[in-house]
Coordinates of C-alpha atoms in Angstrom, one line a residue:
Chain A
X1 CA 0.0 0.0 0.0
X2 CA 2.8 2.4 1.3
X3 CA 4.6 1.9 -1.9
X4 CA 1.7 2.1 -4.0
X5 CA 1.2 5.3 -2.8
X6 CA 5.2 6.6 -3.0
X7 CA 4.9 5.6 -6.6
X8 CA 2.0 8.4 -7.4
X9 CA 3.5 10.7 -4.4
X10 CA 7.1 10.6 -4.6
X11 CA 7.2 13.1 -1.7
X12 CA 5.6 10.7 0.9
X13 CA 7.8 10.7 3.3
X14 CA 7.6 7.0 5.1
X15 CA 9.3 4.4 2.6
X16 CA 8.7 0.9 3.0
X17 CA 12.1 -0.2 1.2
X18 CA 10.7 -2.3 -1.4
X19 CA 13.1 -0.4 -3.7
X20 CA 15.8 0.0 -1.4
X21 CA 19.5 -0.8 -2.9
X22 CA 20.7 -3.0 -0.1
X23 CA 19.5 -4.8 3.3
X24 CA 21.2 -1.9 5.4
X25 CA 18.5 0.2 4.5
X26 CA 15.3 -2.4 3.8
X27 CA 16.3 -3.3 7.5
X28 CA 15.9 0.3 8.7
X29 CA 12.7 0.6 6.7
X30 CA 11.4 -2.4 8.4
X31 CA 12.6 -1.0 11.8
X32 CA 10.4 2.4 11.3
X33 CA 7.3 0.6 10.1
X34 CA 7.5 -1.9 13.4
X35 CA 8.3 1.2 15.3
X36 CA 5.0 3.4 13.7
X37 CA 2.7 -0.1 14.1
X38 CA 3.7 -0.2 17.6
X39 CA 5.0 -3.7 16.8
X40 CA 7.3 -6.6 19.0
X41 CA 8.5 -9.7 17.8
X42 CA 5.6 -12.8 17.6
X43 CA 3.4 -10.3 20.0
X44 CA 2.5 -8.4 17.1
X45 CA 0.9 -4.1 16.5
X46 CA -1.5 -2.4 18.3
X47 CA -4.2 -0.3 15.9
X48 CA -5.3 2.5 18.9
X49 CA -2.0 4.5 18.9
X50 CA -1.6 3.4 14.8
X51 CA -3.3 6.8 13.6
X52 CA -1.7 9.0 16.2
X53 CA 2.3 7.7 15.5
X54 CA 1.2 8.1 11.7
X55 CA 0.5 11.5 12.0
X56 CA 3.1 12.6 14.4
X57 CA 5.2 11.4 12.0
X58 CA 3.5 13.1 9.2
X59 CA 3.6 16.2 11.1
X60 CA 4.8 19.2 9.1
X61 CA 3.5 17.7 5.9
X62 CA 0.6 17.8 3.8
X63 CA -0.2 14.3 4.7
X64 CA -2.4 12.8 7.2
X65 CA -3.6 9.0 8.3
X66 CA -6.8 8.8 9.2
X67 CA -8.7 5.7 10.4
X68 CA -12.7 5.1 10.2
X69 CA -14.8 2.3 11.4
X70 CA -18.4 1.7 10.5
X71 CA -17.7 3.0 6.6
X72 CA -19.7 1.8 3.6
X73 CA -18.9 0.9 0.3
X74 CA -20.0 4.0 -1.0
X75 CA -17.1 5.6 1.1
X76 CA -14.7 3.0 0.3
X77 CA -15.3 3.8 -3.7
X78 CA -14.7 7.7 -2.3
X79 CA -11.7 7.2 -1.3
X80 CA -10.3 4.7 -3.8
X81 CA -11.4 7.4 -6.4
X82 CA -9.9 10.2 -4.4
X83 CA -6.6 10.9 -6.9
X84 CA -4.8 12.4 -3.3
X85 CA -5.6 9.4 -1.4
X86 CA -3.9 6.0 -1.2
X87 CA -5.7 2.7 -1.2
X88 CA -7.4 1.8 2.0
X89 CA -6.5 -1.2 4.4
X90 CA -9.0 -2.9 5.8
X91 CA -10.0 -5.9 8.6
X92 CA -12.5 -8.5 7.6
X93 CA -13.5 -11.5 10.1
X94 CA -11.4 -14.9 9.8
X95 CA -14.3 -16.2 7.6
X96 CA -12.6 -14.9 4.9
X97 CA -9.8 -17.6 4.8
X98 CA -12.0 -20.0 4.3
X99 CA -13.3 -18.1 0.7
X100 CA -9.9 -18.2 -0.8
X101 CA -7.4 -21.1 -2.3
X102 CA -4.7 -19.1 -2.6
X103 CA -3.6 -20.3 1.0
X104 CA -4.7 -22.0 4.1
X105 CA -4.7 -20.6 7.6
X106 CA -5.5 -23.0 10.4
X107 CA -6.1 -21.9 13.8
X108 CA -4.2 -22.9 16.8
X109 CA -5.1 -24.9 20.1
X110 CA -7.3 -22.0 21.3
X111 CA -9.5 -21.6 17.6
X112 CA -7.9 -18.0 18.0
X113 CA -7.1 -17.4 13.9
X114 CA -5.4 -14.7 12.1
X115 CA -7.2 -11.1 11.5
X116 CA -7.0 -10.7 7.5
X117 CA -6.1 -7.5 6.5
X118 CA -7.1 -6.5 2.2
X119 CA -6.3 -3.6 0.6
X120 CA -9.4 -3.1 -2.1
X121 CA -8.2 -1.8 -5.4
X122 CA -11.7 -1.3 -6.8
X123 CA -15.3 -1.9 -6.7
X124 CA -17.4 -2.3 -9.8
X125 CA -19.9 -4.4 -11.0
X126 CA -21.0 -5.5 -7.5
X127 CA -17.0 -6.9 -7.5
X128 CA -14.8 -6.4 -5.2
X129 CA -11.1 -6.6 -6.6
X130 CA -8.4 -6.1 -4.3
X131 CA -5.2 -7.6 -3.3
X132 CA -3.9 -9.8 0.1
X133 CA -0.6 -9.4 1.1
X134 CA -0.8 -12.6 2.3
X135 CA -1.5 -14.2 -0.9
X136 CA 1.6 -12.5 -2.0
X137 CA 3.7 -14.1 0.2
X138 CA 2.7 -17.4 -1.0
X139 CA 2.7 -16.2 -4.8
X140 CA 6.4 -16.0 -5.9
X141 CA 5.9 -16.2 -9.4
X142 CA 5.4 -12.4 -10.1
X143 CA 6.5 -9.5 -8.6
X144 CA 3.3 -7.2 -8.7
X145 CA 0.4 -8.1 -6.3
X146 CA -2.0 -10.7 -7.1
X147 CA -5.9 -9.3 -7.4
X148 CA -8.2 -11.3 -6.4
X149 CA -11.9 -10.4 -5.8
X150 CA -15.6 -11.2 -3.7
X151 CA -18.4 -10.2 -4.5
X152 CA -19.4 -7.3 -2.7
X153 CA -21.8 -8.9 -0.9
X154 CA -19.9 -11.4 0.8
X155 CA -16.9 -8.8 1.2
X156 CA -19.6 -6.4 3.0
X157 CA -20.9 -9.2 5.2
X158 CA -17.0 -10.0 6.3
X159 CA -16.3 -6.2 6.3
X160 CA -19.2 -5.7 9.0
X161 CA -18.2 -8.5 10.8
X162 CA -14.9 -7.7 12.1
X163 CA -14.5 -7.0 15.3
X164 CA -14.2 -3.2 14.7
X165 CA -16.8 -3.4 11.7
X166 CA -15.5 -2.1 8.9
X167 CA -12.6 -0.4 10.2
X168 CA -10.7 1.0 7.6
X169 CA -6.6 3.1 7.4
X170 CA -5.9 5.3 4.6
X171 CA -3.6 8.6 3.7
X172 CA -4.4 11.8 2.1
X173 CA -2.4 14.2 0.9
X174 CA -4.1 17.3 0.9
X175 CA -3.0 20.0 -1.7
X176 CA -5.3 22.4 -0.1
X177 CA -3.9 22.3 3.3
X178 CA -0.4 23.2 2.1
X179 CA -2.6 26.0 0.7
X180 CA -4.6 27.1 3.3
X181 CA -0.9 27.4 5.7
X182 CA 0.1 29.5 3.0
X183 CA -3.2 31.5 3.0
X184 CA -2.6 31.6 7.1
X185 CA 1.1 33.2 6.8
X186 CA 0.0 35.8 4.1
X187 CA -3.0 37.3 6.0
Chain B
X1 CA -24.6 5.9 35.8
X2 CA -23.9 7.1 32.3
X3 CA -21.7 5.1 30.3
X4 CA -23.7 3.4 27.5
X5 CA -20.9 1.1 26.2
X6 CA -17.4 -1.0 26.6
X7 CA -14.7 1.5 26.4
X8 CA -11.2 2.0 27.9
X9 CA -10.1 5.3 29.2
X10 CA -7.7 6.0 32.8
X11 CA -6.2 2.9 31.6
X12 CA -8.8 0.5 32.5
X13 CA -11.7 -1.1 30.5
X14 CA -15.1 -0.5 31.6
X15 CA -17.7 -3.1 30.1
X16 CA -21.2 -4.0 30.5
X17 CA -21.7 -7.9 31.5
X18 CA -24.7 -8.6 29.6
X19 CA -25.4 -12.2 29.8
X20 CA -22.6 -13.9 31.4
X21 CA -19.0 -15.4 30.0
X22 CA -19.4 -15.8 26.8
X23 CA -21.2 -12.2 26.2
X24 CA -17.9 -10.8 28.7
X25 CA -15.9 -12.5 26.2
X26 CA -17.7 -10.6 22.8
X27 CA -17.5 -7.8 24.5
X28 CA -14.2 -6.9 25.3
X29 CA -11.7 -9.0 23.1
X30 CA -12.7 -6.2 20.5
X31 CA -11.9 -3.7 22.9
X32 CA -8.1 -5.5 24.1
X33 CA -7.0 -6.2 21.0
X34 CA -7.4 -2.7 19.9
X35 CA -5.7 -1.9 23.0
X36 CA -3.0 -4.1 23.2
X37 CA -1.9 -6.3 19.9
X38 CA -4.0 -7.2 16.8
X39 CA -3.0 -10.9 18.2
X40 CA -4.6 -11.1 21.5
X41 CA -7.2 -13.3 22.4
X42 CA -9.4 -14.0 25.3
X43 CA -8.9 -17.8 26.5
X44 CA -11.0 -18.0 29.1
X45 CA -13.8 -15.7 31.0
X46 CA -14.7 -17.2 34.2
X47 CA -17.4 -15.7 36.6
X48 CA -17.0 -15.4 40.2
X49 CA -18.6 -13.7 43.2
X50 CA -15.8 -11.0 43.2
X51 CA -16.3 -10.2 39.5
X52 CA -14.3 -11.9 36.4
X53 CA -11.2 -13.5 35.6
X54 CA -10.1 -13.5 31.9
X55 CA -7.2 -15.4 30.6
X56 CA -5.4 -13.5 27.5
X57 CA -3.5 -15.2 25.2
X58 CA -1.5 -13.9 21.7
X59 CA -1.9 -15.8 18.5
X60 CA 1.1 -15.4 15.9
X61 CA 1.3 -16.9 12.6
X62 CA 4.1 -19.3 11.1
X63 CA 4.7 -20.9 7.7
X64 CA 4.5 -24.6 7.8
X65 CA 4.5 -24.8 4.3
X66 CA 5.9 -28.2 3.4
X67 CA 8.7 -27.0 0.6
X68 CA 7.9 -30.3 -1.3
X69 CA 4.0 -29.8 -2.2
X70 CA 4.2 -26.0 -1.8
X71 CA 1.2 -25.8 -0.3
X72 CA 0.7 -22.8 1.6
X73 CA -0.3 -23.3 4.9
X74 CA -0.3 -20.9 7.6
X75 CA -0.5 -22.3 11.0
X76 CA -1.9 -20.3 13.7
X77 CA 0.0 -20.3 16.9
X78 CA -1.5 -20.1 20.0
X79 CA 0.3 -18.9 23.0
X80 CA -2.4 -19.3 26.0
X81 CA -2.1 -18.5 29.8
X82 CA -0.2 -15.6 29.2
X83 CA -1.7 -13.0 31.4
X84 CA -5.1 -13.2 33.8
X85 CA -7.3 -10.0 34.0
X86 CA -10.0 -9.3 36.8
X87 CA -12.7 -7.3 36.2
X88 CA -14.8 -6.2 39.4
X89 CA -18.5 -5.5 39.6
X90 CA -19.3 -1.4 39.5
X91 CA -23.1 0.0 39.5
X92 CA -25.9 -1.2 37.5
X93 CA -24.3 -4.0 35.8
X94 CA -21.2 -2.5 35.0
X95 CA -17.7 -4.1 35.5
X96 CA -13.7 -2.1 35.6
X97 CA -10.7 -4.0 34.4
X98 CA -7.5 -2.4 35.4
X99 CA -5.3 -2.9 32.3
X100 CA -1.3 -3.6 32.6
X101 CA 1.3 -1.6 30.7
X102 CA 0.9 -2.8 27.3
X103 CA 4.8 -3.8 27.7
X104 CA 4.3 -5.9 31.0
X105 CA 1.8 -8.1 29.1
X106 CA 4.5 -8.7 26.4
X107 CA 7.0 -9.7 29.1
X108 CA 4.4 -12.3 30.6
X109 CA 4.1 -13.4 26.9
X110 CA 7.8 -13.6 26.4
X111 CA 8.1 -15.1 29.5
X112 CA 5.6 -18.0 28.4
X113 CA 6.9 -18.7 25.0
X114 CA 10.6 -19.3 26.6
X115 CA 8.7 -21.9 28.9
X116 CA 7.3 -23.4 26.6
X117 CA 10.4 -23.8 24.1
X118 CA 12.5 -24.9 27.3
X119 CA 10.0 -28.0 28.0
X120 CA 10.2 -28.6 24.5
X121 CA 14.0 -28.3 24.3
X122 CA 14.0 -30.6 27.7
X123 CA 11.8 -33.2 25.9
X124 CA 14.0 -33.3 22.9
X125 CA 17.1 -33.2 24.9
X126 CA 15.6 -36.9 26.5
X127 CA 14.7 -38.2 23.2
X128 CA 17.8 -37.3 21.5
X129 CA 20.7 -37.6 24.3
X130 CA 22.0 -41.0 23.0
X131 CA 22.7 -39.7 19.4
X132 CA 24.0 -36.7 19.9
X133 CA 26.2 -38.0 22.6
X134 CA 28.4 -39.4 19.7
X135 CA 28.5 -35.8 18.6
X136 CA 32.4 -34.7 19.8
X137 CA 31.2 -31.3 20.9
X138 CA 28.9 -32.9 23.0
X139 CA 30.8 -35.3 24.3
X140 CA 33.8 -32.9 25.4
X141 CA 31.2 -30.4 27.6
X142 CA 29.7 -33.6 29.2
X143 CA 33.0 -34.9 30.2
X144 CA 32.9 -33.7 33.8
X145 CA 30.0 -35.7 34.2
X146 CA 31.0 -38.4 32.6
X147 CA 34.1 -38.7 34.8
X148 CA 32.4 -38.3 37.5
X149 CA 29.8 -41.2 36.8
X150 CA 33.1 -43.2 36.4
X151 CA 34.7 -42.0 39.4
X152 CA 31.5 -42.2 42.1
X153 CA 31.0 -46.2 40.0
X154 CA 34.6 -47.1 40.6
X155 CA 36.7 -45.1 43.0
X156 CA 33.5 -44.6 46.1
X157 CA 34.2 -44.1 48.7
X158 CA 37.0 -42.0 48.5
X159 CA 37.6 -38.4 49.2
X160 CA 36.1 -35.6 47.1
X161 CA 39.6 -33.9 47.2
X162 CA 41.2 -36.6 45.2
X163 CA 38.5 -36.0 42.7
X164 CA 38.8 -32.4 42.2
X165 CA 42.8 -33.1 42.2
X166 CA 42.0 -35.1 39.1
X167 CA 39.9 -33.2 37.2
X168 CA 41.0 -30.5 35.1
X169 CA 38.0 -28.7 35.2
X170 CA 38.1 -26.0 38.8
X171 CA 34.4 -26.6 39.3
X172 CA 34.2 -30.1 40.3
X173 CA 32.5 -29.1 43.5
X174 CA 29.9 -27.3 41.5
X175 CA 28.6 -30.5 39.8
X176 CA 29.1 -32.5 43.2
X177 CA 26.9 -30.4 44.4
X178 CA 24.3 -31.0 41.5
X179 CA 25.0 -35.1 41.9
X180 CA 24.4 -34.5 45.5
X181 CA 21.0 -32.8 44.4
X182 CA 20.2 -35.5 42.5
X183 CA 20.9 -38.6 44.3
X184 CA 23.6 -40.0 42.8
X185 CA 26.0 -38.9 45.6
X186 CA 26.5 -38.5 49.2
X187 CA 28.7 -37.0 50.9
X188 CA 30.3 -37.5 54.3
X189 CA 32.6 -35.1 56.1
X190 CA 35.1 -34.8 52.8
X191 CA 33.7 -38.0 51.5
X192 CA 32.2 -39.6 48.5
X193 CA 29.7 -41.9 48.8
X194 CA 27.3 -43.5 46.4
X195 CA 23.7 -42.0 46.2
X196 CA 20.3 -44.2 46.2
X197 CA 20.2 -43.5 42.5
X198 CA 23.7 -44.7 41.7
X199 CA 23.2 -47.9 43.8
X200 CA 20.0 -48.4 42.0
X201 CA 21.7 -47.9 38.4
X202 CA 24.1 -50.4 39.6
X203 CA 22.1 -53.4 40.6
X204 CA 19.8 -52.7 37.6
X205 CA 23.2 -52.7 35.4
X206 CA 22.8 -50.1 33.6
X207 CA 25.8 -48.7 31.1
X208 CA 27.3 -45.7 31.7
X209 CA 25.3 -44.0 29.0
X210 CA 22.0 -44.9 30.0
X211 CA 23.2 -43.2 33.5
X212 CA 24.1 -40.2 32.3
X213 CA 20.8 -40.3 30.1
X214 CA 19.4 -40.2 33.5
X215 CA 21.4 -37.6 34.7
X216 CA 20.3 -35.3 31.7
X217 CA 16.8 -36.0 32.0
X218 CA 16.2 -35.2 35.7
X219 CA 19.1 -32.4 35.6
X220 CA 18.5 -30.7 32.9
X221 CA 17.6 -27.7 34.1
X222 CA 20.9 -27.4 37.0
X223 CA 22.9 -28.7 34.7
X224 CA 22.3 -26.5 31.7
X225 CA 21.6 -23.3 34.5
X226 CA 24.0 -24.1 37.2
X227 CA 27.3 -25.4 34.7
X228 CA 26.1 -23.8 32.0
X229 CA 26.3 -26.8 29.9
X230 CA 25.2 -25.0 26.7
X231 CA 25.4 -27.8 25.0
X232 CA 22.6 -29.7 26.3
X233 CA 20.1 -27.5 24.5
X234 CA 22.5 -26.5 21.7
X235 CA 21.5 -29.7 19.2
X236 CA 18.4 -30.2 21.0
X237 CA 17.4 -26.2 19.2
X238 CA 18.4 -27.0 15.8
X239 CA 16.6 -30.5 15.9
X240 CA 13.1 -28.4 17.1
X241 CA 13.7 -25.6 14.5
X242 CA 12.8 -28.5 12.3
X243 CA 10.3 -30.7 14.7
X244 CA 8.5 -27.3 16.2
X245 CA 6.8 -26.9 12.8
X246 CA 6.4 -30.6 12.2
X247 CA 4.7 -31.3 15.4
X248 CA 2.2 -28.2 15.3
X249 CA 1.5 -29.5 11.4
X250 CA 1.1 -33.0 12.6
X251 CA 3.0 -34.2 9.7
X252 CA 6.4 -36.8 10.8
X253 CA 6.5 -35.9 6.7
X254 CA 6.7 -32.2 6.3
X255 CA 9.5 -31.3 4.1
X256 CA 11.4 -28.1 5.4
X257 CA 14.1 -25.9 3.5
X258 CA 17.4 -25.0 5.3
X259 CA 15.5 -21.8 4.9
X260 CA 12.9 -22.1 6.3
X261 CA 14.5 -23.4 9.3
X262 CA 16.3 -20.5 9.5
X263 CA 13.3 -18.8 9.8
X264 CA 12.1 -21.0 12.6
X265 CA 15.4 -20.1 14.3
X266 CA 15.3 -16.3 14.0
X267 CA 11.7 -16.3 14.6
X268 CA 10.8 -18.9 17.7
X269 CA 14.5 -19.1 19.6
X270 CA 15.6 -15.3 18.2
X271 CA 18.8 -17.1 17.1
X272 CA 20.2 -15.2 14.0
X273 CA 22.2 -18.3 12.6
X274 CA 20.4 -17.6 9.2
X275 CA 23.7 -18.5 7.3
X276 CA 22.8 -21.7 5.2
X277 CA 26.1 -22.9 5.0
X278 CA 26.9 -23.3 8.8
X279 CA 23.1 -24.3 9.3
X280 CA 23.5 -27.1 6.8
X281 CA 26.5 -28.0 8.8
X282 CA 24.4 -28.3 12.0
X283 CA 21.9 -30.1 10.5
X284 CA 24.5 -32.5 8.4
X285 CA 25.3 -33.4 12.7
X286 CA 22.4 -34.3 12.9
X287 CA 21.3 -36.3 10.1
X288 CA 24.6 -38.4 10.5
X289 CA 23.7 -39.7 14.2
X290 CA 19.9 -40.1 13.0
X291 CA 18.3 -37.1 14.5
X292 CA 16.6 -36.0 11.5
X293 CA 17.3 -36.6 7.8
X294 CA 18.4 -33.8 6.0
X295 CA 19.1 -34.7 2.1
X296 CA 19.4 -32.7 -1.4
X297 CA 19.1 -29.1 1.3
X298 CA 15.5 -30.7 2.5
X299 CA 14.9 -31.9 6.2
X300 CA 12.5 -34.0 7.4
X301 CA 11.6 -36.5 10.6
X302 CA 13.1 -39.6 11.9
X303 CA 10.3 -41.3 13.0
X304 CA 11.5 -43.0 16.2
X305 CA 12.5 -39.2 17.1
X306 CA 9.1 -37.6 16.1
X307 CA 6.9 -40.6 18.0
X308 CA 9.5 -40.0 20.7
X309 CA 9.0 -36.9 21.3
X310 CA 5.0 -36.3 20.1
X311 CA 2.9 -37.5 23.0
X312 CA 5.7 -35.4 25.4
X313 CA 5.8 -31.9 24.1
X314 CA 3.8 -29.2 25.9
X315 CA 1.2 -27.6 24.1
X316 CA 2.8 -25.8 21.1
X317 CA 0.1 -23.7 20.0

């Protein structure tokens, strides 16, 4: 998603190092991404504080996270059409592994499961199309993201069904905002 | 009382109980996983007069993708009894949960997954022993003990001085002290004696290697904590970088890269030995005294090894 987004914004500041020239620096990528998801080893990220350590990182530029929960599709097409906006992540329930061959995911001693995170490319003709990074993970025969869709009904009813329904991440870069400072200084 | 909802603020977690343990449970897990890792989970809710109890655990995925078939399967691992939180009863229905520093939670989780890998280690450590004890590292860090074993079987009783005379290590009284611990010794006012364990050994005529298998299993712990005997869990690790995915898989035939057992390494023991070349070396070790078989850079069980240490192994997730 991050480098998605660098590719149309060049001036985003936080780069995830896919196109970093050697480990030194994919590492340090890596390290500021764990650091901004709040992330320890195995124990995983927290989402609360996610928003906040985005944007005091973001501070000082026209960018800006913001997180939503409780969304519809007709703001997820909004912001996927939104040229200043990067694609959205979003949580669906565990249900969702069992929808996809692409890979298997089976629960542990406890029935606790993985929370699958998608980042939806498009919506159009009541289709879903967006990709899983786990599915990329497993995919090694191309470099460039494997789509993969659901209808939108069944991608709604997972959507909804996550524990914070329909939470959703994305980034703006607001033009306007560097503006309006501007506007601020001059009057 | 005003609040309409489950919400956290002051760093506690305030909750309506609704219908009992398994409402608790919907209610909150939302609420602490927001909180504290995408990866928590509630184990357990269980009602008492005082309030509730809830048992958190963190799931964490590994591959366990058998290299062979390629088949892309990501096992769920579930690390449970990691922390217990207690909720106690407020007005109108209402219950508070004080909530730990996010970072003292991870230490109880750290804590646990060591526990865990350290019964694991112990259990392969027993089912491995008498292979590995061919292995000349091995052998030369056990050699203390093995002395001794020889000493307390042949020379008793006799004085401990002449002993540590002998030896060339300068902790002999150290490892006296852990035979002493363990039965195999007594001593008397500067002397040796045999222990109830030895004297047993002795009339059931066991070998000196099947003592010292003993030895390990019951002293694992002093021995590895109180002489430091790194090598004790040294092979034992790389066998269950291998054996920790096939045993949560179920599958004696999973088919693991060197790779992919680096992976295991870096990720479940935060060893960084990711280079292939000395991994295969260590795992070469261990093929030749039938630990594992590790052919064309692909490793998989030994069956008396996997049976051996199956039904043993604490709950891996």
């Amino acid at each position: 998603m991050l480098a998605d987004y660098r590719e149309f914004h060049p001036d985003f500041p936080i780069n995830p190092g896919e196109d970093a020239d050697d480990e030194e620096q994919r590492k340090a990528a890596r390290n500021e991404l764990k650091t901004l998801a709040g992330h320890r080893s195995r124990f995983g990220g927290n989402f609360s504080q996610l928003e906040a350590r985005l944007n005091g990182r973001l501070e000082d530029t026209s960018f800006e996270a913001y997180t939503a929960t409780q969304i519809d599709l007709g703001d997820l097409s909004k912001i996927l059409n939104t040229e200043t906006a990067s694609l959205p992540l979003v949580e669906l329930d565990p249900e969702y592994f069992d929808k996809i061959d692409e890979y298997d995911v089976q629960p542990g001693q406890f029935g606790a499961s993985e929370t699958p995170i998608l980042i939806p490319i498009q919506i159009e003709d009541d289709i879903v199309i967006y990709w899983d990074p786990l599915a990329d993970y497993y995919d090694n025969s191309t470099t460039n993201p494997v789509e993969m869709t659901l209808s939108e009904t069944t991608f709604l009813r997972l959507w909804s069904r996550a524990e914070r329904a329909r939470w959703t991440l994305w980034l703006d870069g607001q033009e306007q905002k560097k503006m309006a400072e501007f506007m601020d200084i001059d009057q | 009382m005003s609040i309409q909802e489950t919400r956290i603020s002051d760093e506690a977690l305030t909750f309506p109980a609704g219908t009992g343990e398994a409402s608790v449970k919907n209610r909150i897990e939302g609420h602490l996983r927001y909180h504290y890792s995408r990866r928590l989970f509630v184990q357990d809710v269980e009602e008492s007069e005082d309030g509730y109890y809830i048992k958190v655990g963190i799931a964490y995925p590994r591959d366990v993708s058998d290299c062979r078939k390629q088949d892309n399967v990501l096992k769920m691992v579930n690390i449970g009894d990691v922390q217990t939180l207690y909720a106690s009863p407020m007005d109108e229905g209402y219950y508070r949960m004080k909530l730990p520093d996010r970072s003292d939670l991870y230490d109880a989780f750290k804590q646990r997954h060591q526990d865990i890998l350290t019964r694991l280690d112990w259990s392969m450590a027993r089912a491995i022993y008498s292979k590995v004890y061919k292995l000349t590292p091995v052998r030369n860090q056990l050699n203390s003990v093995i002395e001794i074993v020889d000493f307390i079987r042949h020379e008793t009783p006799d004085s401990v001085r002449r002993l540590e005379n002998a030896q060339t290590t300068s902790n002999t009284r150290d490892y006296l002290d852990v035979f002493e611990e363990l039965g195999y010794i007594r001593i008397e006012d500067g002397t040796m004696l045999q222990g109830p364990k030895m004297e047993s050994a002795d009339i059931q005529g066991l070998q000196e290697k099947d003592i010292i298998g003993d030895i390990i299993d019951e002293g694992y712990y002093l021995l590895r904590q109180k002489l430091g005997l790194a090598m004790l869990n040294h092979f034992p690790k790389f066998a269950n970088a291998y054996y920790l995915s096939a045993l949560r898989r179920s599958d004696p035939e999973l088919h693991l890269s060197v790779e992919d057992i680096a992976e295991n390494l870096q990720a479940e023991y935060q060893d960084g030995t990711t280079d292939t070349w000395k991994l295969g070396r260590k795992l070469d070790s261990l093929h030749d005294v039938g630990v594992l078989k590790f052919q064309d850079k692909e490793v998989t069980s030994r069956e008396d090894v996997y049976n051996s240490v199956e039904p043993n192994i604490p709950s891996l997730g």
